[in-house]
PDB file of C-alpha atoms and ligand atoms in Angstrom:
ATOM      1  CA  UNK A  46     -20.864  -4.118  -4.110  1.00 90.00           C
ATOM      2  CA  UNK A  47     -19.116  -0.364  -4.151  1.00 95.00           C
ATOM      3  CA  UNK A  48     -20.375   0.893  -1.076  1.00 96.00           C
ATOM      4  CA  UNK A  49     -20.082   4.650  -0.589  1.00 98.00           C
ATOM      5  CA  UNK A  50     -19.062   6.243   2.771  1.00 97.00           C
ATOM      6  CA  UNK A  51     -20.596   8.746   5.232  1.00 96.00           C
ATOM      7  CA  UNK A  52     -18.127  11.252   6.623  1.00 95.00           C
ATOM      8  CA  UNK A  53     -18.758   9.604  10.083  1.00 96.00           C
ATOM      9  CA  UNK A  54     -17.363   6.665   8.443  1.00 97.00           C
ATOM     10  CA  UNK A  55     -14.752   8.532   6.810  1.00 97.00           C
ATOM     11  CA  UNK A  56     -13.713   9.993   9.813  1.00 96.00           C
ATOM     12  CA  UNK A  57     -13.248   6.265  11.272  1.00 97.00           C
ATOM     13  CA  UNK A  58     -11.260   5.309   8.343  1.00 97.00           C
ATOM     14  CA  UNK A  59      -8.744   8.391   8.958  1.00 96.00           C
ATOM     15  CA  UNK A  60      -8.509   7.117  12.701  1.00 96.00           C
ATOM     16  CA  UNK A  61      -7.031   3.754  11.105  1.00 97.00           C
ATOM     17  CA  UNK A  62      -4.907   5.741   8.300  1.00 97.00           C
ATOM     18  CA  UNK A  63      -3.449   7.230  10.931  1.00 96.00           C
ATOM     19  CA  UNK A  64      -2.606   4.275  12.862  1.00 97.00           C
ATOM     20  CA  UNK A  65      -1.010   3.010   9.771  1.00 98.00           C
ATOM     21  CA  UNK A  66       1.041   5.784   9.195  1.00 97.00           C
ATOM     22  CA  UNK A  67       2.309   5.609  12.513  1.00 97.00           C
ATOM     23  CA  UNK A  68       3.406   2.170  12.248  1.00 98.00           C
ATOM     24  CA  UNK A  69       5.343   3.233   8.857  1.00 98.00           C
ATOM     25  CA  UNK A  70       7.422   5.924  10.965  1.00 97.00           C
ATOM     26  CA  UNK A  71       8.207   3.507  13.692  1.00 98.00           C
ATOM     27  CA  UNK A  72       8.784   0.422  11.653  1.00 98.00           C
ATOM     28  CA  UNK A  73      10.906   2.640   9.263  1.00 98.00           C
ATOM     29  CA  UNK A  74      12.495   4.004  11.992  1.00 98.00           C
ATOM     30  CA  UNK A  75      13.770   0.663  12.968  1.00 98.00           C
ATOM     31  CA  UNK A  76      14.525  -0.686   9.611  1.00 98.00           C
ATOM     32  CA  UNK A  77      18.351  -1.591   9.540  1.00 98.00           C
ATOM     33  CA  UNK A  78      20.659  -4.327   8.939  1.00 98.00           C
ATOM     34  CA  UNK A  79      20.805  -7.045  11.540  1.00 98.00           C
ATOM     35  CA  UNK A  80      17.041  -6.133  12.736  1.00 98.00           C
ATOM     36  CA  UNK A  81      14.863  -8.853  11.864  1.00 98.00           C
ATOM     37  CA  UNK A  82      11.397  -9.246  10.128  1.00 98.00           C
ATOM     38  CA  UNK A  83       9.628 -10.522  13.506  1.00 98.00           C
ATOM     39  CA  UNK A  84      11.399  -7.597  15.886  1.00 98.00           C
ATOM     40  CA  UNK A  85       9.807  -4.785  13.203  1.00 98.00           C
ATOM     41  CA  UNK A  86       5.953  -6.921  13.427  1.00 98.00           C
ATOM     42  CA  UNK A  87       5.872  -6.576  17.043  1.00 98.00           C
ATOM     43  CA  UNK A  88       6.794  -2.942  16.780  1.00 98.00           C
ATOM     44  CA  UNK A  89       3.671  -2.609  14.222  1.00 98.00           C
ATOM     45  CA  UNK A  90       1.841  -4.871  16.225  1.00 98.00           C
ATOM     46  CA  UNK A  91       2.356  -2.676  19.412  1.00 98.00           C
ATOM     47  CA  UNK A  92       1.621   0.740  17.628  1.00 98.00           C
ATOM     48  CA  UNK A  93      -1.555  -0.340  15.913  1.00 98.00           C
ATOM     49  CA  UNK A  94      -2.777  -1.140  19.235  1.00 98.00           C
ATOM     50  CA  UNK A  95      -1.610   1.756  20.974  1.00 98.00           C
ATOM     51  CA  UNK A  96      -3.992   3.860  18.550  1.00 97.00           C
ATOM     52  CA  UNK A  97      -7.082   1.809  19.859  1.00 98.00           C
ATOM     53  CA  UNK A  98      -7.124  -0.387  16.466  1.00 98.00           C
ATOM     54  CA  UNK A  99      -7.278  -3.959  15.539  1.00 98.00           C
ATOM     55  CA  UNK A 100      -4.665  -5.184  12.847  1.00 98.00           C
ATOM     56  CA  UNK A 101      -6.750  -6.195   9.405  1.00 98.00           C
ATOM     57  CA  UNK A 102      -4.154  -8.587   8.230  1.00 98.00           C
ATOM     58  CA  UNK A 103      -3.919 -11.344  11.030  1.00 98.00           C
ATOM     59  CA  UNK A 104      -6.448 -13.938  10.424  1.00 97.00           C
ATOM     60  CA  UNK A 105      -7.234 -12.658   6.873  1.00 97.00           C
ATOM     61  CA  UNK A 106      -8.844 -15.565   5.004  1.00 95.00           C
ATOM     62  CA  UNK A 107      -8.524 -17.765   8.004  1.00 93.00           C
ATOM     63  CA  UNK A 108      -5.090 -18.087   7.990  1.00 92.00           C
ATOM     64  CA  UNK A 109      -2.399 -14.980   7.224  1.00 98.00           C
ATOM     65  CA  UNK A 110      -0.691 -15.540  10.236  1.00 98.00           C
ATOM     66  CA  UNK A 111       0.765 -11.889  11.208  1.00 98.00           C
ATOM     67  CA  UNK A 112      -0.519  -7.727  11.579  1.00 98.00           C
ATOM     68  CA  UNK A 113       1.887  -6.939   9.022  1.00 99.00           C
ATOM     69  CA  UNK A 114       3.242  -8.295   5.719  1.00 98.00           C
ATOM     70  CA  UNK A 115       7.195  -7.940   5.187  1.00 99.00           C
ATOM     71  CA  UNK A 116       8.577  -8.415   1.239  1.00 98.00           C
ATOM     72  CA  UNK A 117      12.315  -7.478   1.063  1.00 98.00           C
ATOM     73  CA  UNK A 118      13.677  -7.808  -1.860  1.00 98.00           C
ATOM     74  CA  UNK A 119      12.536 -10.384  -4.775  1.00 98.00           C
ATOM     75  CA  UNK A 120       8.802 -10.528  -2.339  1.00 99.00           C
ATOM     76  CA  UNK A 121       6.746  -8.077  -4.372  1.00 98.00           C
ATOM     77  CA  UNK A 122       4.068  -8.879  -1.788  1.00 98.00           C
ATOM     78  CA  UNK A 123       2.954 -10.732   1.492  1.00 98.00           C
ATOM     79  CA  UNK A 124       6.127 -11.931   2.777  1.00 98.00           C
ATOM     80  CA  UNK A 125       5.292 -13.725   6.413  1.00 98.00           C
ATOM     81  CA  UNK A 126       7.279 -11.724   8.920  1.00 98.00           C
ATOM     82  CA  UNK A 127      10.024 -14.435   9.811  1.00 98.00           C
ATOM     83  CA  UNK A 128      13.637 -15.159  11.772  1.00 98.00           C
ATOM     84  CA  UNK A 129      15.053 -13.910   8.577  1.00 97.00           C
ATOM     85  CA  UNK A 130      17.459 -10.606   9.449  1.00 98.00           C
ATOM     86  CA  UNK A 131      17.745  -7.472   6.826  1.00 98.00           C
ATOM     87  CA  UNK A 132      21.374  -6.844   5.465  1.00 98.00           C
ATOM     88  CA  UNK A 133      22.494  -3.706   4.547  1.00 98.00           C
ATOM     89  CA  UNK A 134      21.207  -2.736   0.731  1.00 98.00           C
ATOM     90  CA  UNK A 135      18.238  -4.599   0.981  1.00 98.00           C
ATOM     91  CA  UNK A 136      14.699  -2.875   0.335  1.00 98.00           C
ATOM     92  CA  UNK A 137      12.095  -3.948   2.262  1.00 98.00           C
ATOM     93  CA  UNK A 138       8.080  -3.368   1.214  1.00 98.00           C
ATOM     94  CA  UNK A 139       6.667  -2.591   4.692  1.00 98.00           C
ATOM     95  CA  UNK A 140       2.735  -2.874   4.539  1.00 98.00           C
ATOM     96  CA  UNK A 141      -0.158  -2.832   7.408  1.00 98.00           C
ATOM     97  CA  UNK A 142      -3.726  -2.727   8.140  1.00 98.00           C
ATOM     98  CA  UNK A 143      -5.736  -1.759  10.641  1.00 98.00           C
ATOM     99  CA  UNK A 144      -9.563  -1.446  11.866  1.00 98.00           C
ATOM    100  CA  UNK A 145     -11.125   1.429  13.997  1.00 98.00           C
ATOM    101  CA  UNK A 146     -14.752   0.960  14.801  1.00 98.00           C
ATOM    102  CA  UNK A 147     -15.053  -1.015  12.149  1.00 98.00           C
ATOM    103  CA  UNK A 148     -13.494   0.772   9.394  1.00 98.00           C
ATOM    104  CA  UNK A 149      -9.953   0.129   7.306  1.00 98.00           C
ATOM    105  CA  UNK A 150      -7.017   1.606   6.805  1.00 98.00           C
ATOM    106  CA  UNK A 151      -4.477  -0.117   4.429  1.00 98.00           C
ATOM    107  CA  UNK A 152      -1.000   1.453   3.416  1.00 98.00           C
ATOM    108  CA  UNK A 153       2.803   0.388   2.468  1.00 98.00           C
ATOM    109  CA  UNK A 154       5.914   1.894   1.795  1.00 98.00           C
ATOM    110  CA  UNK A 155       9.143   0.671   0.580  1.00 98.00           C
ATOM    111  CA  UNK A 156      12.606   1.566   2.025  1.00 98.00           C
ATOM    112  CA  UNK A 157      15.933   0.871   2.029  1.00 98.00           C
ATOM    113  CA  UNK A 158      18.023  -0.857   4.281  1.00 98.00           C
ATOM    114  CA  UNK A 159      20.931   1.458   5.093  1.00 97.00           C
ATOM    115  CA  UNK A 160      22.720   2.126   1.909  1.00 96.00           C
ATOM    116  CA  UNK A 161      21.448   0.864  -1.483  1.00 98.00           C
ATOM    117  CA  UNK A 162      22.190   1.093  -5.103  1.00 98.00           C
ATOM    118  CA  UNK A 163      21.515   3.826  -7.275  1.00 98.00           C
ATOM    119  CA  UNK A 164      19.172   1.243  -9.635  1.00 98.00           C
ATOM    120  CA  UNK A 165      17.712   0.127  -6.452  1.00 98.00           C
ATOM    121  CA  UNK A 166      16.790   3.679  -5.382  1.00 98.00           C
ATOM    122  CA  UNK A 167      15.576   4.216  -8.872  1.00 98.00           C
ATOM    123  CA  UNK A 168      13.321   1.657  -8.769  1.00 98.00           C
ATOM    124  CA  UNK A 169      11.421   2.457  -5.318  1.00 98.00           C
ATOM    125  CA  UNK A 170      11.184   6.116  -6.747  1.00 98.00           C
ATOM    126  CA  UNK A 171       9.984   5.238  -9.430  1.00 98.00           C
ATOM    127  CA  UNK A 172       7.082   3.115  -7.768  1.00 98.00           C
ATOM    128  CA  UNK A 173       6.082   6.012  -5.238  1.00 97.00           C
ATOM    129  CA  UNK A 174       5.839   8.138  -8.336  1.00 97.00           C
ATOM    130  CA  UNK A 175       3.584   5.336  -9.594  1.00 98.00           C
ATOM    131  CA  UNK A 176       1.216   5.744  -6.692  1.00 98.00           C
ATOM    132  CA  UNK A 177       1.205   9.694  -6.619  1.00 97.00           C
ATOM    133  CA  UNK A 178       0.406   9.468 -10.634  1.00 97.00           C
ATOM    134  CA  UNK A 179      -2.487   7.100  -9.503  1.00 98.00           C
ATOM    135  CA  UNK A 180      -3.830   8.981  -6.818  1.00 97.00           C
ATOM    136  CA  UNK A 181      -4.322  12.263  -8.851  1.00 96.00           C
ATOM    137  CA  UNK A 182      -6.495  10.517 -10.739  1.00 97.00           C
ATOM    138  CA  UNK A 183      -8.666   9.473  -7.662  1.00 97.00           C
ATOM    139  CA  UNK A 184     -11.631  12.187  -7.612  1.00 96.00           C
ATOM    140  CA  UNK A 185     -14.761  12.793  -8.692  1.00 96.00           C
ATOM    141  CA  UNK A 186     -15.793  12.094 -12.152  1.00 96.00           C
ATOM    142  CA  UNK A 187     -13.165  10.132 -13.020  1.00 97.00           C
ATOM    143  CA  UNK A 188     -12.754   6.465 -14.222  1.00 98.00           C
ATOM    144  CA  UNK A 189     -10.698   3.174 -13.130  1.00 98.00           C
ATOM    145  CA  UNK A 190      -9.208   3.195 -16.310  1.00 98.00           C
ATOM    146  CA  UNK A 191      -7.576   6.502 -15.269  1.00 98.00           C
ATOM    147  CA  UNK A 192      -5.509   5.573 -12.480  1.00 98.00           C
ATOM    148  CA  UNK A 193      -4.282   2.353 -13.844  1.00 98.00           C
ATOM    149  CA  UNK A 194      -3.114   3.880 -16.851  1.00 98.00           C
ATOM    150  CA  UNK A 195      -1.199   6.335 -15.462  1.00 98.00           C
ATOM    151  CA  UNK A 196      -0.033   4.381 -12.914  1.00 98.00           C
ATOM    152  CA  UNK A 197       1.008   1.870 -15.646  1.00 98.00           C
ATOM    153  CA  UNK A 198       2.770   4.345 -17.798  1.00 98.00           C
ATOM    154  CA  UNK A 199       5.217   5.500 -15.047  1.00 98.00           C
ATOM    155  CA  UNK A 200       6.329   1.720 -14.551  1.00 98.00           C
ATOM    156  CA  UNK A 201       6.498   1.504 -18.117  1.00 98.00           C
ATOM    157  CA  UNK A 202       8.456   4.646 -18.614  1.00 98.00           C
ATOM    158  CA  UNK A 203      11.328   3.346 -16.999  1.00 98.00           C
ATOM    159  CA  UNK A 204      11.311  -0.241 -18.320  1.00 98.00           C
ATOM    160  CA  UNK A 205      10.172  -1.479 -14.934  1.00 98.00           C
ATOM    161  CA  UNK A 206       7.257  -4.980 -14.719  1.00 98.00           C
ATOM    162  CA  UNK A 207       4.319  -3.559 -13.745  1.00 98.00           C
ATOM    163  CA  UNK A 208       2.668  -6.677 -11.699  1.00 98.00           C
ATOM    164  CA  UNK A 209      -0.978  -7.264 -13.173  1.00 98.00           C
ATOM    165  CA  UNK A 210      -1.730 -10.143 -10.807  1.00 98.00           C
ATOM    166  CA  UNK A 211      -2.201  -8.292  -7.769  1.00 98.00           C
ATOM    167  CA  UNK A 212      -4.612  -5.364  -7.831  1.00 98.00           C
ATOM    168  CA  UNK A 213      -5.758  -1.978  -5.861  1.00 98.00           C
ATOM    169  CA  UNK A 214      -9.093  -2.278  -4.328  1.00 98.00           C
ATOM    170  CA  UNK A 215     -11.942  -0.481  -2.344  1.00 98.00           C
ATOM    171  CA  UNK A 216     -11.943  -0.525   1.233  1.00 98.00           C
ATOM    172  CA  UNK A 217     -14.433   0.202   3.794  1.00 98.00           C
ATOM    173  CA  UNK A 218     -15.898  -1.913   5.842  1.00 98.00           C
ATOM    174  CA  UNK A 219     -13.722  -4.700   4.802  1.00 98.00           C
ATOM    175  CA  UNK A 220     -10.180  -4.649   3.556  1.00 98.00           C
ATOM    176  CA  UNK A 221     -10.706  -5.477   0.235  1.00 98.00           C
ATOM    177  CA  UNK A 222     -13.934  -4.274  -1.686  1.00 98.00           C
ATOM    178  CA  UNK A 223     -15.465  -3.726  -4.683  1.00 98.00           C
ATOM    179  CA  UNK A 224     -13.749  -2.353  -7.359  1.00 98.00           C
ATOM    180  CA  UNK A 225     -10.411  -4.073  -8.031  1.00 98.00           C
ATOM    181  CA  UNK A 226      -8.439  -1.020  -9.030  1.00 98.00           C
ATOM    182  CA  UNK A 227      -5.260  -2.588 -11.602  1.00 98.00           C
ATOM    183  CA  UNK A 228      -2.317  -0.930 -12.294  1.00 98.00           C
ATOM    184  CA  UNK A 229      -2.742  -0.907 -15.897  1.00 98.00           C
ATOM    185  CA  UNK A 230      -5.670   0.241 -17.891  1.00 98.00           C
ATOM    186  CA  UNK A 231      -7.789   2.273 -20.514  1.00 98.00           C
ATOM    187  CA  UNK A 232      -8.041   6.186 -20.117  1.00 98.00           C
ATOM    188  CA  UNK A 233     -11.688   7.392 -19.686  1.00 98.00           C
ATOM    189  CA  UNK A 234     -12.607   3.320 -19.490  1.00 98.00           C
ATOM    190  CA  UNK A 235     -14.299   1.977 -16.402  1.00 98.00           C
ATOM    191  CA  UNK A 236     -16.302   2.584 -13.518  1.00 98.00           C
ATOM    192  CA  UNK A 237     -16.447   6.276 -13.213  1.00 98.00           C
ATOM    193  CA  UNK A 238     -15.852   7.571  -9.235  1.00 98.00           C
ATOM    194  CA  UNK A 239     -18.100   9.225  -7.215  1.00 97.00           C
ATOM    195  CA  UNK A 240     -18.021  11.074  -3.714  1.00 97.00           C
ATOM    196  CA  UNK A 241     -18.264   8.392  -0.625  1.00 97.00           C
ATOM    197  CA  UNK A 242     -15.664   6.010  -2.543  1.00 98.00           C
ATOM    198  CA  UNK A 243     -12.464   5.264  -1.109  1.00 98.00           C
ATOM    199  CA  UNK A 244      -9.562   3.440  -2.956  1.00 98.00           C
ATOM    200  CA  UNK A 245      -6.510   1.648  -1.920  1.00 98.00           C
ATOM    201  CA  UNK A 246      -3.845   2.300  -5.123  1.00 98.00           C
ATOM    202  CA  UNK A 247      -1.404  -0.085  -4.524  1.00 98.00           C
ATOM    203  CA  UNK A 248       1.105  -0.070  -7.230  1.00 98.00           C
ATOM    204  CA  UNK A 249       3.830  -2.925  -7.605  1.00 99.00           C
ATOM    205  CA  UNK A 250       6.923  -2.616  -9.997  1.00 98.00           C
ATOM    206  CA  UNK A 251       9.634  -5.161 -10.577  1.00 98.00           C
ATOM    207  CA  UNK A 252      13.347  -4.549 -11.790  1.00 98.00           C
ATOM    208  CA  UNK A 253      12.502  -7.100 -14.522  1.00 98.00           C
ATOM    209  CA  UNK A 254       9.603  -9.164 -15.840  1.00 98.00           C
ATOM    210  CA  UNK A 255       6.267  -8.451 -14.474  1.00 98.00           C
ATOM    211  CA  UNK A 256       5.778 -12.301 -13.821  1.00 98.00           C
ATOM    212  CA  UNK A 257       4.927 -13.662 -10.280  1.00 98.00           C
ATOM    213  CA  UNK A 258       5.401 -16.582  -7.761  1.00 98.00           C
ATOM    214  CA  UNK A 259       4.166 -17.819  -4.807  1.00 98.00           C
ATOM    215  CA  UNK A 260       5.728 -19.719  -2.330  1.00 98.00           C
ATOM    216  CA  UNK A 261       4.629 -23.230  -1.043  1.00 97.00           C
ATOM    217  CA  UNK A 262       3.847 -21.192   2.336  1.00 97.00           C
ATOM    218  CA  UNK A 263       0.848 -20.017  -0.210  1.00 97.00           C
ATOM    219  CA  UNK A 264       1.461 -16.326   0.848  1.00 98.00           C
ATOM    220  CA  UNK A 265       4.548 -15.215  -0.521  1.00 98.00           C
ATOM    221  CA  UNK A 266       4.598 -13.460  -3.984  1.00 98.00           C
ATOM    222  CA  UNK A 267       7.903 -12.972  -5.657  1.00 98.00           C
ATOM    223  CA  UNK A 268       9.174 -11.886  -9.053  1.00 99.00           C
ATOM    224  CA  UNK A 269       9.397 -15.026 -10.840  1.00 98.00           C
ATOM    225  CA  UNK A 270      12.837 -14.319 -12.093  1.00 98.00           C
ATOM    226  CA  UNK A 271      14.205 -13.253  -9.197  1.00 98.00           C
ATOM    227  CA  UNK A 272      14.342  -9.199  -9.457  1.00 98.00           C
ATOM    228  CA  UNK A 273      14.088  -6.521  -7.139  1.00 99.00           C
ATOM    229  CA  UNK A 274      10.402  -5.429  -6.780  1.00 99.00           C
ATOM    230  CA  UNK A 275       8.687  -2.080  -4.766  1.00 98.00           C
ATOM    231  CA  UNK A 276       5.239  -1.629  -3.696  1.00 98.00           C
ATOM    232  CA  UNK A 277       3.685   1.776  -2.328  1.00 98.00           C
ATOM    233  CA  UNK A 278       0.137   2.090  -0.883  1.00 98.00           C
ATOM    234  CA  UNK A 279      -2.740   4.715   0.157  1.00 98.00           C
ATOM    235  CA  UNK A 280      -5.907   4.599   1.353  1.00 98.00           C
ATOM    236  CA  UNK A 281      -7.623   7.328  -0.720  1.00 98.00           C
ATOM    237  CA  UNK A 282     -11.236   8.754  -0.074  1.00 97.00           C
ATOM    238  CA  UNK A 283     -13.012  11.121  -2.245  1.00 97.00           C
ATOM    239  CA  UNK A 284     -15.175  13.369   0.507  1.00 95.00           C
ATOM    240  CA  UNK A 285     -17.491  16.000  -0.197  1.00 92.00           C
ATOM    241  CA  UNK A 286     -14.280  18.034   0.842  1.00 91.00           C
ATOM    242  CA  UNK A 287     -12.630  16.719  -2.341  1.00 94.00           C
ATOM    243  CA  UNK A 288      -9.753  13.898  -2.559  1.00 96.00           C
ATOM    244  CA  UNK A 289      -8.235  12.663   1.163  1.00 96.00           C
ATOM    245  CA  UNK A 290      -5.476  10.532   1.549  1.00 96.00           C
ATOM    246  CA  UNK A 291      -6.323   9.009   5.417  1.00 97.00           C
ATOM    247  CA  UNK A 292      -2.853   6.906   5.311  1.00 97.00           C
ATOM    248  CA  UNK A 293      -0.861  10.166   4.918  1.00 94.00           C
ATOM    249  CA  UNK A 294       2.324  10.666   7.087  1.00 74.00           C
ATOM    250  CA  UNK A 295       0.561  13.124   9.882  1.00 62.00           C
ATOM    251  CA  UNK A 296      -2.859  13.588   9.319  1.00 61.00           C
ATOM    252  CA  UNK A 297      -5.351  13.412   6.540  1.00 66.00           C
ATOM    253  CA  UNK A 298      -3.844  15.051   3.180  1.00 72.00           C
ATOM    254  CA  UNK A 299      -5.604  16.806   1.126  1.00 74.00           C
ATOM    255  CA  UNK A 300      -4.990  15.458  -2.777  1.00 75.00           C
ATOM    256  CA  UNK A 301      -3.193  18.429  -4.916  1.00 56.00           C
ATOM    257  CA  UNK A 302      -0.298  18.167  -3.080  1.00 45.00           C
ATOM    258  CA  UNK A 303       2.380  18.136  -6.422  1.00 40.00           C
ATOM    259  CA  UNK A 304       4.831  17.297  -4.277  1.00 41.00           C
ATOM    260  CA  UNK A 305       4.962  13.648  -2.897  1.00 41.00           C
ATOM    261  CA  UNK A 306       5.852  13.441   0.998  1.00 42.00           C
ATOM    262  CA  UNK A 307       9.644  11.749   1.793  1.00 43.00           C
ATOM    263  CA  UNK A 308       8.478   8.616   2.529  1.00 47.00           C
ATOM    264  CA  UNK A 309       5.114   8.233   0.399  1.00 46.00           C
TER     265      UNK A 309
HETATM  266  N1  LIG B 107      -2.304  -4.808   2.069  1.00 75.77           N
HETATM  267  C1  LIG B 107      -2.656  -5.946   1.303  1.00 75.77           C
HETATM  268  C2  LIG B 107      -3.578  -5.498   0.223  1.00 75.77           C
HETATM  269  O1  LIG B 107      -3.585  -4.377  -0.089  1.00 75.77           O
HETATM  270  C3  LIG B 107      -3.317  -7.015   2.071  1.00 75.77           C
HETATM  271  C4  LIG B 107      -2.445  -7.959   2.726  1.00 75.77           C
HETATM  272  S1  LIG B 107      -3.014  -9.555   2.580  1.00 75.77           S
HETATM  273  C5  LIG B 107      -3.086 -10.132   4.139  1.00 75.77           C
HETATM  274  O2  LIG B 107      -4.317  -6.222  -0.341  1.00 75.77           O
HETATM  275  F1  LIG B 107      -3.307 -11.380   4.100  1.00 75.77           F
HETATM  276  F2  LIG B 107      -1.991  -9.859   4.751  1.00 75.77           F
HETATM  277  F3  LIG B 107      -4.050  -9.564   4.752  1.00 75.77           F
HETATM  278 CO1  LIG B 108      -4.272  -2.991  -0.173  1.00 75.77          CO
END
């Protein structure tokens, strides 16, 4: 079911946006090499519940076992915060959730770990210039096919796998609701938006192929041939005020922004 929002239940979702961005400043700000996955969860862990929310992650399913999910590297998605310490040049996908009276939030960034390479750099531009392209396309009157397209022919534009297994989604009430949102379709194809939606466009984009893995823990996607992959996130609403991005670095952005914040 595509369940449309009130603006009191927009304005709950923008209380968890927020606590998501805040755990993106304060995990990023810890992000270097010899930190380790499990020190930067219980720094997310800690700021989600200093803004009065309840992480959406932990328990999801019955069994994801953490508040946030840590990929570096190869992990395109859902890596289990673990012992495992970042090195400098690594990129790590950093991405949370969190629940204020009842209402999501659900972002993720990816950054690097110190110093990286000038491909490496390329590629997690590249896929935060995948999400903006996708997010313009979130407003009123517009169709699924619309943001996957365009979020599709950035990826494609530089060569990069665009990863069709794992999908954008509504959010709400729960985490993940109707509509999947892919990163790849059909201009002016698809369910056509309407004020009271709100979006999480998620794009993923691999070095290489666009193939996947998961580990035996069952969680863990990587790149199936063993490529660098980035992953940006937003929780996007389309108010009565227009386009909102509630996971934005401060406070709720207003889409039409052409210029993309540092950090996405
Ligand atoms: N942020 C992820 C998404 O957009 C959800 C993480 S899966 C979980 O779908 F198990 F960690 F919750
Ligand atoms: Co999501």
């Amino acid at each position: 079911m595509i369940t449309i929002k009130s603006r009191r239940e927009f304005e709950k979702m923008a209380r968890a946006g927020a606590a998501i961005a805040a755990v993106h400043e304060a995990v990023g700000e810890a992000v270097r090499a010899g930190v380790s996955l499990l020190e930067l969860e219980e720094i997310g862990a800690r700021v989600i519940a200093r803004h009065g929310c309840t992480p959406s992650f932990l328990g999801y399913l019955g069994s994801y076992p953490a508040t946030l999910c840590l990929s570096p590297n190869d992990v395109i998605v859902h890596g289990i915060p673990n012992e495992h310490r970042l090195e400098e040049g690594d990129i790590l996908s950093i991405d949370a959730g969190a629940v204020y009276e009842g209402f999501h939030g659900d972002a993720a960034i990816t950054i690097g770990v110190g110093v990286v390479a000038p491909e490496t750099q390329r590629l997690i531009d590249a896929t935060r210039e995948g999400m903006w392209a996708g997010i313009t396309m979130v407003r009123r009157g517009s169709r699924l096919g619309d943001i996957g397209s365009a979020i599709a022919e950035v990826g494609r534009a530089h060569g990069y796998g665009v990863v069709e297994e794992y999908v954008g989604h509504g959010i709400g009430r729960a985490m993940h609701e109707e509509p999947q949102v892919p990163n790849y379709g059909t201009p002016g194809k698809g369910l056509r938006l309407r004020v009271g939606m709100s979006l999480c466009i998620e794009p993923m984009f691999n070095m290489g192929g666009r193939q996947t893995k998961v580990d035996s823990d069952g969680w863990t996607v990587r790149t199936a041939d063993g490529s660098l992959s980035a992953h940006f996130e937003h929780t996007v609403a389309i108010t009565p005020e227009g386009p909102m991005i509630f996971t934005a670095d401060r406070e709720p952005m207003p889409v039409g922004f052409e210029e993309a914040p540092a950090r996405g």
